[in-house]
Coordinates of C-alpha atoms in Angstrom, one line a residue:
Chain A
Q1 CA -12.4 114.9 27.7
K2 CA -12.4 112.0 30.1
E3 CA -14.1 112.6 33.4
V4 CA -11.1 111.3 35.4
E5 CA -7.7 111.3 33.9
Q6 CA -4.5 109.6 35.0
N7 CA -1.2 109.0 33.3
S8 CA -1.1 105.3 32.3
G9 CA 2.6 104.9 33.0
P10 CA 4.4 102.7 33.6
L11 CA 5.9 104.8 36.3
S12 CA 9.3 103.3 37.2
V13 CA 10.5 104.1 40.7
P14 CA 13.7 102.9 42.4
E15 CA 13.2 101.1 45.7
G16 CA 13.2 103.5 48.6
A17 CA 12.2 106.5 46.4
I18 CA 9.0 108.5 46.3
A19 CA 6.4 107.6 43.7
S20 CA 4.1 110.5 42.7
L21 CA 0.8 109.8 41.0
N22 CA -1.6 112.4 39.6
C23 CA -5.2 112.5 38.8
T24 CA -7.4 115.3 37.4
Y25 CA -11.2 115.3 37.2
S26 CA -13.7 117.3 35.2
D27 CA -16.8 117.5 37.5
R28 CA -16.4 120.6 39.7
V29 CA -19.1 119.4 42.2
S30 CA -17.3 116.1 42.9
Q31 CA -17.6 115.2 46.5
S32 CA -15.1 112.6 47.4
F33 CA -11.9 111.1 46.1
F34 CA -10.3 107.7 46.5
W35 CA -7.1 105.9 45.6
Y36 CA -7.3 102.1 45.0
R37 CA -4.4 99.7 44.4
Q38 CA -5.0 96.8 42.1
Y39 CA -2.6 93.9 41.6
S40 CA -2.8 92.0 38.3
G41 CA -5.8 89.7 38.3
K42 CA -7.1 90.9 41.7
S43 CA -9.8 93.3 42.8
P44 CA -9.2 97.0 43.7
E45 CA -8.1 97.6 47.3
L46 CA -8.8 100.9 49.0
I47 CA -5.6 102.8 50.0
M48 CA -6.9 106.3 50.8
S49 CA -9.9 108.5 50.8
I50 CA -9.9 112.3 50.9
Y51 CA -12.7 114.7 51.0
S52 CA -11.2 118.1 51.9
N53 CA -8.5 120.3 50.4
G54 CA -5.1 119.6 51.7
D55 CA -3.0 116.6 52.6
K56 CA -4.0 113.4 54.3
E57 CA -1.3 110.9 55.5
D58 CA -1.6 107.2 56.2
G59 CA 1.6 105.4 56.8
R60 CA 3.8 105.7 53.7
F61 CA 0.9 107.1 51.7
T62 CA -0.1 110.8 51.4
A63 CA -3.1 112.0 49.4
Q64 CA -3.3 115.6 48.3
L65 CA -6.5 117.3 47.1
N66 CA -6.9 120.7 45.4
K67 CA -10.5 121.2 44.4
A68 CA -9.9 124.6 42.8
S69 CA -7.4 122.9 40.4
Q70 CA -9.6 119.7 40.2
Y71 CA -6.5 117.7 41.1
V72 CA -5.8 114.9 43.4
S73 CA -2.5 113.1 43.9
L74 CA -0.9 110.2 45.8
L75 CA 2.6 110.0 47.1
I76 CA 4.1 106.7 48.1
R77 CA 7.2 107.2 50.3
D78 CA 10.0 104.6 50.7
S79 CA 8.6 102.6 47.7
Q80 CA 8.8 98.8 48.0
P81 CA 8.6 96.1 45.3
S82 CA 5.3 95.1 46.9
D83 CA 4.0 98.6 45.8
S84 CA 4.2 97.5 42.2
A85 CA 0.6 97.6 41.0
T86 CA -1.9 99.7 39.1
Y87 CA -3.2 102.6 41.1
L88 CA -6.7 103.7 40.3
C89 CA -8.0 107.2 41.1
A90 CA -11.8 107.2 41.7
V91 CA -14.1 110.2 42.1
R92 CA -17.6 110.3 43.4
G93 CA -19.3 113.0 41.3
G94 CA -22.1 115.3 42.1
W95 CA -24.5 112.8 40.6
G96 CA -23.3 110.2 43.2
K97 CA -21.7 107.9 40.7
F98 CA -18.2 106.4 41.2
Q99 CA -16.0 107.1 38.2
F100 CA -12.5 105.5 37.8
G101 CA -9.5 106.8 36.0
A102 CA -7.7 104.5 33.7
G103 CA -5.1 103.8 36.3
T104 CA -1.3 104.3 36.6
Q105 CA 1.0 101.3 36.5
V106 CA 3.8 101.6 39.1
V107 CA 6.9 99.5 38.8
V108 CA 9.3 99.6 41.8
T109 CA 12.8 98.5 40.8
P110 CA 15.2 97.0 43.3
Chain B
D1 CA -16.3 92.0 59.1
T2 CA -15.2 94.2 56.2
E3 CA -15.6 91.5 53.5
V4 CA -17.5 91.3 50.3
T5 CA -17.7 87.8 49.0
Q6 CA -18.4 86.7 45.4
T7 CA -19.1 83.3 44.0
P8 CA -18.0 81.6 41.9
K9 CA -14.4 82.7 41.5
H10 CA -14.2 81.4 38.0
L11 CA -17.0 80.7 35.5
V12 CA -16.8 79.3 32.0
M13 CA -20.0 79.3 30.0
G14 CA -21.3 78.8 26.5
M15 CA -23.3 81.4 24.6
T16 CA -26.5 79.6 25.2
N17 CA -26.1 79.0 28.9
K18 CA -27.8 80.7 31.8
K19 CA -25.8 81.3 34.9
S20 CA -25.7 83.6 37.9
L21 CA -23.0 85.5 39.8
K22 CA -23.6 86.0 43.5
C23 CA -22.3 88.7 45.9
E24 CA -22.8 89.0 49.6
Q25 CA -21.8 91.4 52.3
H26 CA -22.5 91.6 56.0
M27 CA -21.3 95.1 56.8
G28 CA -24.8 96.5 56.9
H29 CA -24.2 98.4 53.7
R30 CA -27.2 99.7 51.8
A31 CA -25.7 100.2 48.4
M32 CA -24.3 97.5 46.2
Y33 CA -22.7 97.7 42.8
W34 CA -21.8 95.5 39.8
Y35 CA -18.7 96.5 37.7
K36 CA -17.2 94.9 34.6
Q37 CA -13.4 95.1 34.1
K38 CA -11.6 94.1 31.0
A39 CA -7.8 93.5 31.1
K40 CA -5.7 96.7 31.6
K41 CA -8.9 98.8 31.8
P42 CA -10.6 100.4 34.8
P43 CA -13.7 99.0 36.3
E44 CA -16.9 100.1 34.4
L45 CA -20.0 100.6 36.4
M46 CA -23.0 98.4 35.3
F47 CA -25.6 98.7 38.0
V48 CA -26.1 100.3 41.4
Y49 CA -28.7 99.2 44.0
S50 CA -29.4 101.6 46.8
Y51 CA -31.6 100.5 49.6
E52 CA -32.6 97.5 47.5
K53 CA -33.8 99.6 44.6
L54 CA -32.0 99.8 41.2
S55 CA -30.8 103.4 41.2
I56 CA -28.2 103.4 38.3
N57 CA -28.4 101.3 35.2
E58 CA -25.6 102.2 32.8
S59 CA -27.3 101.0 29.6
V60 CA -26.1 97.5 30.0
P61 CA -27.4 94.9 27.4
S62 CA -30.4 93.0 28.6
R63 CA -28.5 89.8 28.6
F64 CA -27.3 91.0 32.0
S65 CA -30.0 91.1 34.6
P66 CA -29.3 92.3 38.2
E67 CA -31.3 91.2 41.2
C68 CA -31.1 92.4 44.8
P69 CA -33.1 90.0 47.0
N70 CA -32.2 91.8 50.2
S71 CA -29.7 94.3 51.5
S72 CA -27.0 91.8 51.9
L73 CA -27.2 89.9 48.6
L74 CA -26.7 90.9 45.0
N75 CA -27.0 88.7 42.0
L76 CA -26.2 89.1 38.3
H77 CA -28.1 86.8 36.0
L78 CA -26.4 86.0 32.7
H79 CA -28.1 84.7 29.6
A80 CA -27.0 84.4 26.0
L81 CA -23.7 86.1 26.5
Q82 CA -21.2 86.9 23.8
P83 CA -17.4 86.2 23.9
E84 CA -16.8 89.9 24.3
D85 CA -18.5 89.7 27.7
S86 CA -15.6 87.7 29.0
A87 CA -14.1 89.9 31.8
L88 CA -13.6 90.2 35.6
Y89 CA -17.0 91.0 37.2
L90 CA -16.6 92.9 40.4
C91 CA -19.2 93.5 43.2
A92 CA -18.8 96.3 45.6
S93 CA -20.7 97.7 48.5
S94 CA -20.8 101.0 50.4
P95 CA -22.7 102.3 53.4
H96 CA -25.3 104.4 51.7
G97 CA -24.3 105.1 48.1
T98 CA -23.9 108.8 48.5
G99 CA -21.6 111.5 49.9
E100 CA -18.4 110.4 51.4
D101 CA -19.2 106.7 51.0
T102 CA -16.3 104.4 50.3
Q103 CA -16.8 101.4 48.1
Y104 CA -15.3 98.0 49.1
F105 CA -14.8 95.5 46.5
G106 CA -15.2 91.7 46.4
P107 CA -12.5 89.4 44.9
G108 CA -14.4 89.2 41.6
T109 CA -15.6 86.5 39.3
R110 CA -13.5 85.7 36.2
L111 CA -16.0 85.0 33.5
T112 CA -15.1 83.3 30.2
V113 CA -17.7 83.0 27.5
L114 CA -16.9 80.4 24.8

């Protein structure tokens, strides 16, 4: 079992719709959770961080964390073509190490 | 200033060359990281320096040698690389390397080994 799992996609989303991305992790003592966006050939760019159970909103992005289910998600509202990218879920485990999921490719179609 | 800089942007080297990648941050962060990323794969952690001491070494081949001269600088020395080492090499930094730390990435160095 991978430590951080994401659906690889591609996730095709019509422009203006909501994109829903999911991530599960195996280490129960994981401390903090991050979503990064990565355009092809570029470095990862931080979108959201979340540390407590519940929802956290920042503009069109909402991160949701459920530690009991070991699940973190990212919603992108009013999806735009510029949101087309790979979204990486990252988890800082109990050992302090950053672990990335394989990433979900999102394609926003006009 | 929330920027991590990396030089060079691109590097082409032969298998017998010695080269170095450089990373710099001026955010006062005390943890710095090297990652390797192959196409369509997530970043893979190579090394972590925390307070200028190597704290994580992910069993990386000895042809990669990290160096942290001070809290703002991180180098990756390359020697006798193989073509399969061609990848995007990412540097990142974070305030302390623990807890709720967020990592900020540099733009990367695209390395090609011939």
